[in-house]
Short mmCIF file of C-alpha atoms and ligand atoms in Angstrom, two decimals:
data_model
loop_
_atom_site.label_atom_id
_atom_site.label_comp_id
_atom_site.label_asym_id
_atom_site.label_seq_id
_atom_site.Cartn_x
_atom_site.Cartn_y
_atom_site.Cartn_z
CA MET A 22 140.85 5.37 -195.75
CA SER A 23 137.23 4.38 -195.90
CA ASP A 24 135.28 1.46 -194.59
CA ASP A 25 132.37 2.08 -196.90
CA HIS A 26 132.53 -1.39 -198.38
CA ASP A 27 131.51 -2.88 -195.04
CA HIS A 28 128.27 -1.03 -194.82
CA HIS A 29 125.73 -1.69 -197.49
CA ASP A 30 122.83 -1.85 -195.10
CA GLY A 31 122.14 1.87 -194.67
CA ASP A 32 121.34 4.62 -197.08
CA GLU A 33 123.75 3.64 -199.78
CA HIS A 34 124.13 7.17 -201.04
CA GLU A 35 125.56 8.06 -197.72
CA LEU A 36 128.49 5.87 -198.59
CA ARG A 37 129.79 8.53 -200.88
CA VAL A 38 130.94 10.28 -197.74
CA SER A 39 133.41 8.39 -195.64
CA LYS A 40 132.48 6.99 -192.25
CA ILE A 41 134.01 8.76 -189.32
CA ARG A 42 135.55 7.25 -186.23
CA SER A 43 134.47 9.84 -183.70
CA GLY A 44 132.76 13.11 -184.15
CA THR A 45 129.52 14.43 -185.56
CA VAL A 46 127.48 13.58 -188.61
CA ILE A 47 125.00 16.24 -189.61
CA ASP A 48 122.49 14.59 -191.89
CA HIS A 49 119.41 15.76 -193.76
CA VAL A 50 120.76 19.22 -194.34
CA ARG A 51 118.79 20.96 -197.07
CA GLY A 52 120.47 20.57 -200.43
CA GLY A 53 123.12 23.20 -201.03
CA GLN A 54 123.39 24.34 -197.41
CA ALA A 55 126.39 22.25 -196.36
CA LEU A 56 128.92 25.02 -196.72
CA ASN A 57 126.67 27.33 -194.73
CA VAL A 58 126.50 24.69 -192.03
CA LEU A 59 130.28 24.73 -191.84
CA ALA A 60 130.29 28.52 -191.80
CA ILE A 61 127.78 28.70 -188.99
CA LEU A 62 129.91 26.27 -187.00
CA GLY A 63 132.97 28.35 -187.71
CA ILE A 64 134.68 25.41 -189.41
CA ASP A 65 136.86 26.44 -192.30
CA GLY A 66 139.52 23.75 -192.15
CA SER A 67 142.16 26.09 -190.84
CA GLU A 68 142.29 24.26 -187.51
CA GLY A 69 143.14 21.05 -189.32
CA GLU A 70 139.72 19.47 -188.77
CA GLU A 71 138.94 16.47 -190.93
CA VAL A 72 135.66 17.28 -192.64
CA SER A 73 133.71 15.40 -195.29
CA VAL A 74 130.88 16.98 -197.17
CA GLY A 75 128.31 15.36 -199.42
CA MET A 76 126.20 17.75 -201.43
CA ASN A 77 122.94 17.17 -203.23
CA VAL A 78 122.83 13.45 -202.61
CA PRO A 79 119.43 11.83 -203.17
CA SER A 80 117.38 11.32 -200.04
CA ASP A 81 114.02 9.81 -199.17
CA ARG A 82 112.99 12.57 -196.79
CA LEU A 83 114.30 15.46 -198.81
CA ALA A 84 114.62 15.29 -202.57
CA ARG A 85 118.25 16.25 -202.26
CA LYS A 86 120.20 16.58 -199.10
CA ASP A 87 123.65 17.48 -197.91
CA ILE A 88 125.65 15.62 -195.29
CA VAL A 89 128.46 17.03 -193.20
CA LYS A 90 130.78 14.83 -191.17
CA VAL A 91 133.22 16.37 -188.76
CA GLU A 92 135.89 14.05 -187.41
CA GLY A 93 137.02 14.50 -183.83
CA ARG A 94 134.46 17.06 -182.79
CA GLU A 95 131.19 16.64 -180.95
CA LEU A 96 128.90 19.57 -181.47
CA SER A 97 127.49 21.34 -178.47
CA GLN A 98 123.76 21.80 -178.09
CA ASP A 99 124.19 25.52 -178.78
CA GLU A 100 125.90 24.86 -182.06
CA VAL A 101 123.27 22.35 -183.01
CA ASP A 102 120.50 24.79 -182.20
CA VAL A 103 121.94 27.49 -184.38
CA LEU A 104 122.10 25.02 -187.24
CA SER A 105 118.34 24.78 -187.18
CA LEU A 106 118.12 28.23 -188.75
CA ILE A 107 119.48 27.01 -192.06
CA ALA A 108 118.98 23.27 -191.69
CA PRO A 109 115.67 22.83 -189.89
CA ASP A 110 115.35 19.17 -190.86
CA ALA A 111 118.85 18.19 -189.87
CA THR A 112 119.59 15.18 -187.71
CA ILE A 113 122.70 15.13 -185.59
CA ASN A 114 124.54 11.90 -184.96
CA ILE A 115 127.30 11.85 -182.40
CA VAL A 116 129.71 9.06 -183.25
CA ARG A 117 132.25 7.34 -181.02
CA ASP A 118 134.29 4.43 -182.32
CA TYR A 119 132.15 4.23 -185.44
CA GLU A 120 129.01 3.83 -183.34
CA VAL A 121 126.23 6.38 -183.28
CA ILE A 122 125.85 6.98 -179.57
CA GLU A 123 123.42 9.88 -179.75
CA LYS A 124 121.01 10.94 -182.42
CA HIS A 125 118.86 14.01 -182.25
CA ARG A 126 117.01 16.57 -184.27
CA VAL A 127 117.89 20.24 -184.25
CA GLU A 128 115.66 22.59 -182.35
CA PRO A 129 115.46 26.31 -182.93
CA PRO A 130 117.03 28.37 -180.14
CA GLU A 131 115.27 31.46 -178.82
CA ILE A 132 118.24 33.74 -179.37
CA VAL A 133 121.24 33.56 -181.66
CA GLU A 134 124.21 35.65 -180.63
CA GLY A 135 127.28 36.60 -182.60
CA VAL A 136 126.49 34.31 -185.52
CA LEU A 137 124.54 36.42 -187.99
CA SER A 138 125.19 39.99 -189.01
CA CYS A 139 122.33 42.42 -189.37
CA PRO A 140 121.46 43.32 -192.98
CA ASN A 141 120.23 46.79 -191.95
CA ALA A 142 122.95 49.32 -192.74
CA GLY A 143 121.27 51.71 -190.29
CA CYS A 144 121.66 49.25 -187.41
CA ILE A 145 124.06 50.10 -184.60
CA THR A 146 125.55 46.59 -184.66
CA THR A 147 126.98 47.23 -188.11
CA SER A 148 128.93 50.35 -187.21
CA GLY A 149 132.01 49.21 -185.38
CA GLU A 150 130.60 49.15 -181.86
CA PRO A 151 131.93 46.51 -179.46
CA VAL A 152 128.78 44.36 -179.46
CA ASP A 153 127.86 40.97 -180.83
CA SER A 154 124.84 40.76 -183.03
CA ARG A 155 121.80 39.25 -181.37
CA PHE A 156 118.77 37.83 -183.15
CA GLU A 157 115.53 36.57 -181.78
CA VAL A 158 114.36 33.43 -183.58
CA LEU A 159 110.82 33.74 -184.91
CA GLU A 160 108.63 31.01 -186.27
CA GLU A 161 109.69 32.06 -189.72
CA GLY A 162 112.96 33.89 -189.74
CA VAL A 163 114.97 35.91 -187.29
CA ARG A 164 114.74 39.43 -185.92
CA CYS A 165 117.58 41.73 -184.88
CA ASP A 166 117.29 42.48 -181.18
CA TYR A 167 118.75 45.93 -181.69
CA CYS A 168 117.03 47.42 -184.74
CA GLY A 169 114.07 45.05 -185.10
CA THR A 170 114.78 44.08 -188.69
CA ILE A 171 113.15 40.77 -189.62
CA VAL A 172 114.83 38.41 -192.06
CA ARG A 173 112.73 35.55 -193.38
CA ASP A 174 114.72 34.14 -196.28
CA GLU A 175 118.38 34.18 -197.02
CA ILE A 176 119.38 33.76 -193.40
CA ALA A 177 122.46 31.90 -194.57
CA ALA A 178 123.61 35.07 -196.30
CA LEU A 179 123.84 36.77 -192.89
CA ILE A 180 126.27 34.28 -191.45
CA ASP A 181 129.15 36.21 -190.05
CA THR A 182 132.26 34.48 -191.28
CA MET B 3 110.43 43.15 -164.42
CA ARG B 4 111.80 46.48 -163.42
CA HIS B 5 112.83 48.90 -166.13
CA ASP B 6 115.90 51.00 -165.54
CA HIS B 7 115.84 52.41 -169.02
CA LEU B 8 113.19 53.59 -171.42
CA ILE B 9 114.12 52.28 -174.84
CA THR B 10 110.90 51.48 -176.68
CA SER B 11 107.20 51.80 -176.07
CA LYS B 12 107.01 48.04 -176.58
CA GLN B 13 108.63 47.42 -173.21
CA LEU B 14 105.79 49.19 -171.41
CA THR B 15 102.68 47.48 -170.17
CA ARG B 16 99.36 49.21 -169.77
CA GLY B 17 100.15 49.52 -166.07
CA ASP B 18 103.50 51.19 -166.82
CA ILE B 19 101.88 53.64 -169.20
CA GLU B 20 99.20 54.53 -166.68
CA THR B 21 101.82 55.04 -163.98
CA ILE B 22 103.68 57.50 -166.20
CA LEU B 23 100.56 59.35 -167.34
CA ASP B 24 99.14 59.57 -163.82
CA ARG B 25 102.40 60.94 -162.51
CA ALA B 26 102.49 63.45 -165.38
CA ALA B 27 98.96 64.57 -164.52
CA GLU B 28 99.95 65.09 -160.87
CA ILE B 29 102.95 67.14 -161.91
CA ASP B 30 100.93 69.06 -164.49
CA ALA B 31 98.40 69.99 -161.80
CA ASP B 32 101.03 71.24 -159.38
CA PRO B 33 104.51 71.62 -160.87
CA SER B 34 105.78 73.53 -157.84
CA ALA B 35 105.31 70.46 -155.66
CA VAL B 36 108.19 68.74 -157.44
CA ALA B 37 110.38 71.80 -157.92
CA ASP B 38 113.08 70.50 -155.62
CA ARG B 39 112.56 66.78 -155.95
CA HIS B 40 115.80 66.19 -157.81
CA THR B 41 118.19 68.88 -156.70
CA ASN B 42 121.81 67.90 -157.28
CA THR B 43 120.72 65.58 -160.05
CA LEU B 44 122.54 65.90 -163.33
CA LEU B 45 121.09 64.68 -166.61
CA GLY B 46 123.44 64.03 -169.54
CA LEU B 47 122.09 65.04 -172.93
CA LEU B 48 123.71 63.05 -175.71
CA PHE B 49 122.29 64.30 -178.99
CA PHE B 50 124.15 62.87 -181.94
CA GLU B 51 121.53 64.44 -184.20
CA PRO B 52 120.12 67.92 -183.84
CA SER B 53 116.71 68.12 -182.18
CA THR B 54 116.02 71.44 -180.57
CA ARG B 55 112.56 70.62 -179.25
CA THR B 56 113.15 67.23 -177.73
CA LYS B 57 116.39 68.41 -176.21
CA MET B 58 114.92 71.59 -174.77
CA SER B 59 111.95 69.68 -173.48
CA PHE B 60 114.17 67.27 -171.53
CA GLU B 61 116.32 70.15 -170.35
CA THR B 62 113.27 72.05 -169.12
CA ALA B 63 111.89 68.93 -167.44
CA MET B 64 115.12 68.27 -165.53
CA LYS B 65 115.46 71.88 -164.43
CA ARG B 66 111.84 72.03 -163.29
CA LEU B 67 112.57 69.05 -161.08
CA GLY B 68 115.36 71.01 -159.46
CA GLY B 69 118.19 69.32 -161.33
CA ASP B 70 120.52 70.40 -164.08
CA VAL B 71 121.83 69.15 -167.39
CA VAL B 72 125.16 68.71 -169.08
CA ASP B 73 125.31 68.62 -172.81
CA MET B 74 127.97 67.03 -174.97
CA GLY B 75 127.54 69.81 -177.50
CA SER B 76 127.45 69.23 -181.21
CA VAL B 77 128.81 66.05 -182.69
CA GLU B 78 131.17 68.15 -184.73
CA SER B 79 132.98 69.38 -181.67
CA SER B 80 133.00 66.12 -179.73
CA SER B 81 135.31 63.14 -179.59
CA VAL B 82 132.82 61.24 -181.73
CA LYS B 83 134.47 63.05 -184.59
CA LYS B 84 137.68 61.35 -183.57
CA GLY B 85 136.07 57.97 -184.03
CA GLU B 86 135.10 57.11 -180.47
CA THR B 87 132.46 54.42 -180.27
CA LEU B 88 129.05 55.15 -178.79
CA ALA B 89 129.73 52.43 -176.22
CA ASP B 90 132.78 54.36 -174.99
CA THR B 91 131.03 57.73 -175.03
CA VAL B 92 128.15 56.57 -172.84
CA ARG B 93 130.50 54.81 -170.42
CA VAL B 94 132.46 58.02 -169.95
CA ILE B 95 129.49 60.36 -169.59
CA GLU B 96 127.76 57.91 -167.26
CA GLY B 97 130.52 58.73 -164.79
CA TYR B 98 129.52 62.39 -164.76
CA THR B 99 125.75 62.12 -164.57
CA ASP B 100 122.78 60.47 -162.89
CA ALA B 101 120.85 59.69 -166.05
CA LEU B 102 121.29 59.92 -169.81
CA VAL B 103 119.09 60.96 -172.71
CA LEU B 104 120.28 59.67 -176.06
CA ARG B 105 119.36 60.70 -179.59
CA HIS B 106 121.37 58.86 -182.23
CA PRO B 107 120.95 58.25 -185.96
CA LYS B 108 121.45 54.47 -185.77
CA GLN B 109 118.60 52.10 -185.04
CA GLY B 110 119.17 50.06 -181.92
CA SER B 111 121.68 52.59 -180.55
CA ALA B 112 119.72 53.12 -177.34
CA THR B 113 119.38 49.39 -176.72
CA MET B 114 123.08 48.95 -177.18
CA ALA B 115 124.02 51.99 -175.09
CA SER B 116 121.82 50.79 -172.24
CA GLU B 117 123.85 47.58 -172.09
CA PHE B 118 126.95 49.59 -171.21
CA VAL B 119 125.61 51.85 -168.47
CA ASP B 120 124.05 51.50 -165.05
CA VAL B 121 122.39 54.90 -164.86
CA PRO B 122 118.89 55.18 -166.37
CA LEU B 123 118.93 55.87 -170.11
CA VAL B 124 116.06 57.34 -172.09
CA ASN B 125 115.88 56.83 -175.83
CA ALA B 126 115.07 60.15 -177.44
CA GLY B 127 115.06 58.72 -180.94
CA ASP B 128 117.26 56.05 -182.52
CA GLY B 129 117.20 56.57 -186.27
CA ALA B 130 114.03 55.15 -187.75
CA GLY B 131 113.58 53.13 -184.56
CA HIS B 132 111.78 54.39 -181.49
CA HIS B 133 110.94 57.58 -179.64
CA PRO B 134 109.05 56.47 -176.55
CA SER B 135 108.93 59.77 -174.66
CA GLN B 136 107.13 61.29 -177.66
CA THR B 137 104.70 58.39 -177.46
CA MET B 138 104.06 59.08 -173.78
CA LEU B 139 103.19 62.71 -174.45
CA ASP B 140 101.00 61.63 -177.37
CA LEU B 141 99.17 59.20 -175.10
CA TYR B 142 98.87 61.82 -172.41
CA THR B 143 97.26 64.20 -174.91
CA ILE B 144 94.94 61.49 -176.24
CA ARG B 145 93.89 60.53 -172.72
CA GLU B 146 93.11 64.14 -171.84
CA ASN B 147 91.08 64.73 -174.98
CA ALA B 148 89.39 61.47 -175.85
CA GLY B 149 90.35 58.80 -173.34
CA LEU B 150 92.42 55.73 -174.15
CA ASP B 151 89.72 53.10 -174.08
CA ASP B 152 86.95 52.78 -176.62
CA LEU B 153 89.15 54.94 -178.78
CA THR B 154 88.94 55.17 -182.55
CA ILE B 155 92.05 56.82 -183.88
CA GLY B 156 93.18 57.63 -187.39
CA ILE B 157 96.93 57.87 -187.91
CA MET B 158 97.67 59.56 -191.18
CA GLY B 159 100.59 60.64 -193.34
CA ASP B 160 104.03 59.13 -193.68
CA LEU B 161 103.54 55.91 -191.84
CA LYS B 162 106.56 54.28 -193.38
CA TYR B 163 109.35 56.38 -191.92
CA GLY B 164 107.57 57.87 -188.93
CA ARG B 165 109.07 56.41 -185.78
CA THR B 166 106.62 58.38 -183.65
CA VAL B 167 103.81 56.59 -185.46
CA HIS B 168 105.30 53.15 -184.93
CA SER B 169 105.91 53.79 -181.26
CA LEU B 170 102.41 55.14 -180.71
CA ALA B 171 100.77 52.26 -182.55
CA HIS B 172 102.59 49.74 -180.36
CA ALA B 173 101.61 51.53 -177.19
CA LEU B 174 97.96 51.73 -178.22
CA THR B 175 97.72 47.95 -178.51
CA ASN B 176 97.63 47.98 -174.70
CA PHE B 177 94.28 49.73 -174.85
CA ASP B 178 90.92 49.06 -176.40
CA ALA B 179 91.72 51.14 -179.46
CA GLN B 180 90.67 50.82 -183.09
CA GLN B 181 93.59 52.05 -185.17
CA HIS B 182 93.06 53.22 -188.74
CA PHE B 183 96.24 53.86 -190.70
CA ILE B 184 95.77 56.26 -193.58
CA SER B 185 98.52 56.84 -196.12
CA PRO B 186 99.44 56.68 -199.78
CA GLU B 187 100.32 53.17 -200.89
CA SER B 188 104.02 54.05 -201.02
CA LEU B 189 104.11 55.28 -197.41
CA ARG B 190 102.22 52.46 -195.71
CA LEU B 191 103.33 51.06 -192.39
CA PRO B 192 106.37 48.83 -192.74
CA ARG B 193 105.30 45.18 -192.87
CA GLU B 194 107.38 44.51 -189.78
CA VAL B 195 105.40 46.99 -187.76
CA VAL B 196 102.13 45.47 -189.00
CA TYR B 197 103.48 42.05 -188.07
CA ASP B 198 104.13 43.26 -184.53
CA LEU B 199 100.79 44.97 -184.18
CA HIS B 200 99.07 41.76 -185.20
CA GLN B 201 101.14 39.85 -182.68
CA GLU B 202 100.33 42.30 -179.94
CA ASP B 203 96.59 42.63 -180.23
CA GLY B 204 95.61 39.88 -182.62
CA GLY B 205 95.24 42.46 -185.35
CA ALA B 206 91.64 43.08 -184.39
CA GLY B 207 92.08 46.82 -184.04
CA ILE B 208 94.24 47.47 -187.10
CA ARG B 209 92.97 48.70 -190.49
CA GLU B 210 94.79 50.33 -193.39
CA HIS B 211 93.30 52.84 -195.80
CA GLU B 212 94.38 55.11 -198.62
CA SER B 213 91.64 57.64 -198.12
CA LEU B 214 90.65 59.58 -195.03
CA GLU B 215 87.08 60.04 -196.25
CA GLU B 216 85.71 56.64 -195.33
CA VAL B 217 86.97 56.65 -191.75
CA LEU B 218 86.88 60.31 -190.77
CA PRO B 219 83.30 60.35 -189.40
CA SER B 220 84.08 57.52 -186.96
CA LEU B 221 87.27 59.02 -185.51
CA ASP B 222 87.77 60.36 -182.00
CA VAL B 223 91.35 61.35 -182.75
CA LEU B 224 93.16 62.10 -186.00
CA TYR B 225 96.94 61.96 -185.63
CA VAL B 226 98.54 63.69 -188.61
CA THR B 227 102.18 63.44 -189.66
CA ARG B 228 104.00 65.17 -192.43
CA ILE B 229 104.10 63.55 -195.85
CA GLN B 230 107.55 64.30 -197.04
CA ARG B 231 107.56 65.56 -200.57
CA GLU B 232 111.08 64.28 -201.04
CA ARG B 233 109.92 60.70 -200.47
CA PHE B 234 108.06 60.70 -203.75
CA PRO B 235 109.70 59.60 -206.98
CA ASP B 236 108.34 62.66 -208.78
CA GLU B 237 106.45 65.83 -208.01
CA GLN B 238 103.38 64.68 -209.96
CA GLU B 239 103.04 61.59 -207.80
CA TYR B 240 103.15 63.82 -204.76
CA GLN B 241 100.59 66.27 -206.10
CA LYS B 242 98.21 63.39 -206.80
CA VAL B 243 98.09 62.38 -203.15
CA ALA B 244 98.90 65.60 -201.33
CA GLY B 245 95.36 67.01 -201.32
CA GLU B 246 93.97 63.81 -199.80
CA TYR B 247 96.09 64.24 -196.74
CA GLN B 248 95.63 67.89 -195.94
CA ILE B 249 93.18 69.01 -193.32
CA GLY B 250 91.19 72.18 -193.92
CA SER B 251 87.84 73.32 -192.55
CA GLU B 252 86.00 71.73 -195.48
CA THR B 253 87.62 68.39 -194.67
CA LEU B 254 86.22 68.59 -191.19
CA GLU B 255 82.61 68.93 -192.27
CA ALA B 256 82.47 65.14 -192.31
CA ALA B 257 84.13 64.83 -188.89
CA GLY B 258 82.51 64.42 -185.51
CA ASP B 259 82.23 67.54 -183.33
CA ASP B 260 84.54 66.01 -180.75
CA LEU B 261 87.32 65.07 -183.15
CA THR B 262 90.74 65.83 -181.68
CA ILE B 263 93.50 66.60 -184.16
CA MET B 264 97.08 65.93 -183.18
CA HIS B 265 100.46 66.36 -184.89
CA PRO B 266 103.94 65.75 -183.49
CA LEU B 267 105.10 68.98 -185.20
CA PRO B 268 106.74 70.57 -187.04
CA ARG B 269 103.98 70.75 -189.62
CA VAL B 270 104.29 72.13 -193.11
CA ASP B 271 100.94 72.25 -194.85
CA GLU B 272 99.16 69.16 -193.49
CA ILE B 273 96.88 71.19 -191.26
CA ALA B 274 95.55 74.55 -192.40
CA PRO B 275 96.13 77.42 -189.95
CA GLU B 276 92.35 77.98 -189.78
CA ILE B 277 92.10 74.75 -187.76
CA ASP B 278 94.36 76.13 -185.03
CA GLU B 279 91.60 78.22 -183.48
CA THR B 280 89.06 75.40 -183.41
CA ASP B 281 88.40 73.03 -180.53
CA HIS B 282 89.77 70.24 -182.71
CA ALA B 283 93.35 71.46 -182.50
CA ALA B 284 95.35 69.75 -179.79
CA TYR B 285 98.83 69.90 -181.32
CA PHE B 286 100.19 72.83 -179.37
CA ASP B 287 98.93 71.37 -176.10
CA GLN B 288 100.50 68.13 -177.23
CA ALA B 289 103.88 69.86 -177.59
CA HIS B 290 103.53 71.55 -174.19
CA ASN B 291 102.67 68.22 -172.59
CA GLY B 292 106.20 67.12 -173.38
CA VAL B 293 107.49 68.83 -170.25
CA PRO B 294 105.23 67.32 -167.54
CA VAL B 295 105.43 63.92 -169.24
CA ARG B 296 109.23 64.02 -169.35
CA MET B 297 109.28 65.29 -165.77
CA ALA B 298 107.23 62.24 -164.81
CA LEU B 299 109.52 59.90 -166.72
CA LEU B 300 112.67 61.34 -165.20
CA ASP B 301 111.12 61.36 -161.75
CA LEU B 302 110.15 57.68 -162.04
CA LEU B 303 113.53 56.66 -163.39
CA LEU B 304 115.57 58.74 -160.94
CA SER B 305 113.71 58.21 -157.70
CA ASP B 306 115.43 55.91 -155.26
CA ASP B 307 112.27 55.57 -153.18
CA GLY B 308 111.16 52.67 -155.30
CA ALA B 309 109.34 54.80 -157.82
CA ALA B 310 111.29 53.17 -160.61
CA ASP B 311 109.96 49.83 -159.45
CA ARG B 312 106.52 51.06 -160.31
CA LEU B 313 107.55 51.05 -163.94
CA GLY B 314 106.80 47.44 -164.59
CA GLY B 315 107.46 46.37 -161.04
CA GLY B 316 103.84 46.29 -160.01
CA SER B 317 100.92 44.44 -161.46
CA ASP B 318 101.01 42.13 -164.44
CA GLU B 319 98.61 44.41 -166.23
ZN1 LIG C 27 119.91 45.22 -186.63
#
């Protein structure tokens, strides 16, 4: 099921997570954020996706990092951008036939729609109206476009799952 | 960018603000000239929270422009009680009217509502959010009394919950104004508002104080809001600060002769009645200015002769 034994040239800790044939590898996710990465991508396994997750593996760039590998799915730029909110150091590798054909860093989007829910109980978006949440991405944190609430930390806790 | 709606004072440039205030001054000088400018125009008043003054002021403004209003009545008697969403309510009433005025307890309600309608929508207060037409009448009053440039203004009282204060502070960043915010520690401006003010004018004109004393002599305008007793954890805490934030004639000994005192009203005991008869008192004028300013706003938003384009459609200023 794994071809790990063939590949001792790379980051050997990465081998704890199986190689994928085609799909996306999200690397250098901040330690402990992998499940939030899946949540933000709306991946919960119910669609039968093959997903491997490595959590808190040692890394040179980050003391501990998470890795998420999604078989059979190439992430769109939008999805990648949203990831930057909780995994600002992440690198995205698009894999086809075991080859990395594209590698890029995440970049923060200007606006995130329908992904986070506003923590302000007085905000109109939390009261059953037919609107998606919408947040402006600030240098540090996000701000609700409707009520103006700024969230700096704990953005992952706002992920609408 | 053209504005079809008035949601926050943040959306307005200096040019927009001047357009509104100039139009208000024209109307103020000769209200009869616009008495039939908007005949057959119907304004929908959607007040999900009671507000006699703001509502009556919009109603008066529309009628003085020759139009009329329809009112959804109290929330208790409306379909809101049956669980209708705000998005549905505004889409229905939009079909009856030429413009809408919305007061709603939820923050962001006006922004959301404006996304569902094509007629102009004016935010008349969205929870702790914004109240831009109040800001326009405040600015109008400040301009008449002290001018908007080279202005030193003290804004005092409950700065934490006061949406009129937040709106006004944003608008003033368009002008060369020194803003002094005076409040008890527990009622300081929300950090988010301070963050915005720093973004908007580099923070150069923003200072925070706990005492009025040190800044009073330098002020052209003192904008007073009510410190709500119920905001304090205990009565003693309130009593400790209350005196500091009440204006009586002895307070004013340290003030400049030209100091203008404003208050969005209603007041409780922030300003002693003895001040009312002095030249400092501008708060009743301020309240009266609500009508010409709202006439100007409605006129600009409702005119199909391109007047609406002047709200943000003109210069980059
Ligand atoms: Zn919000």
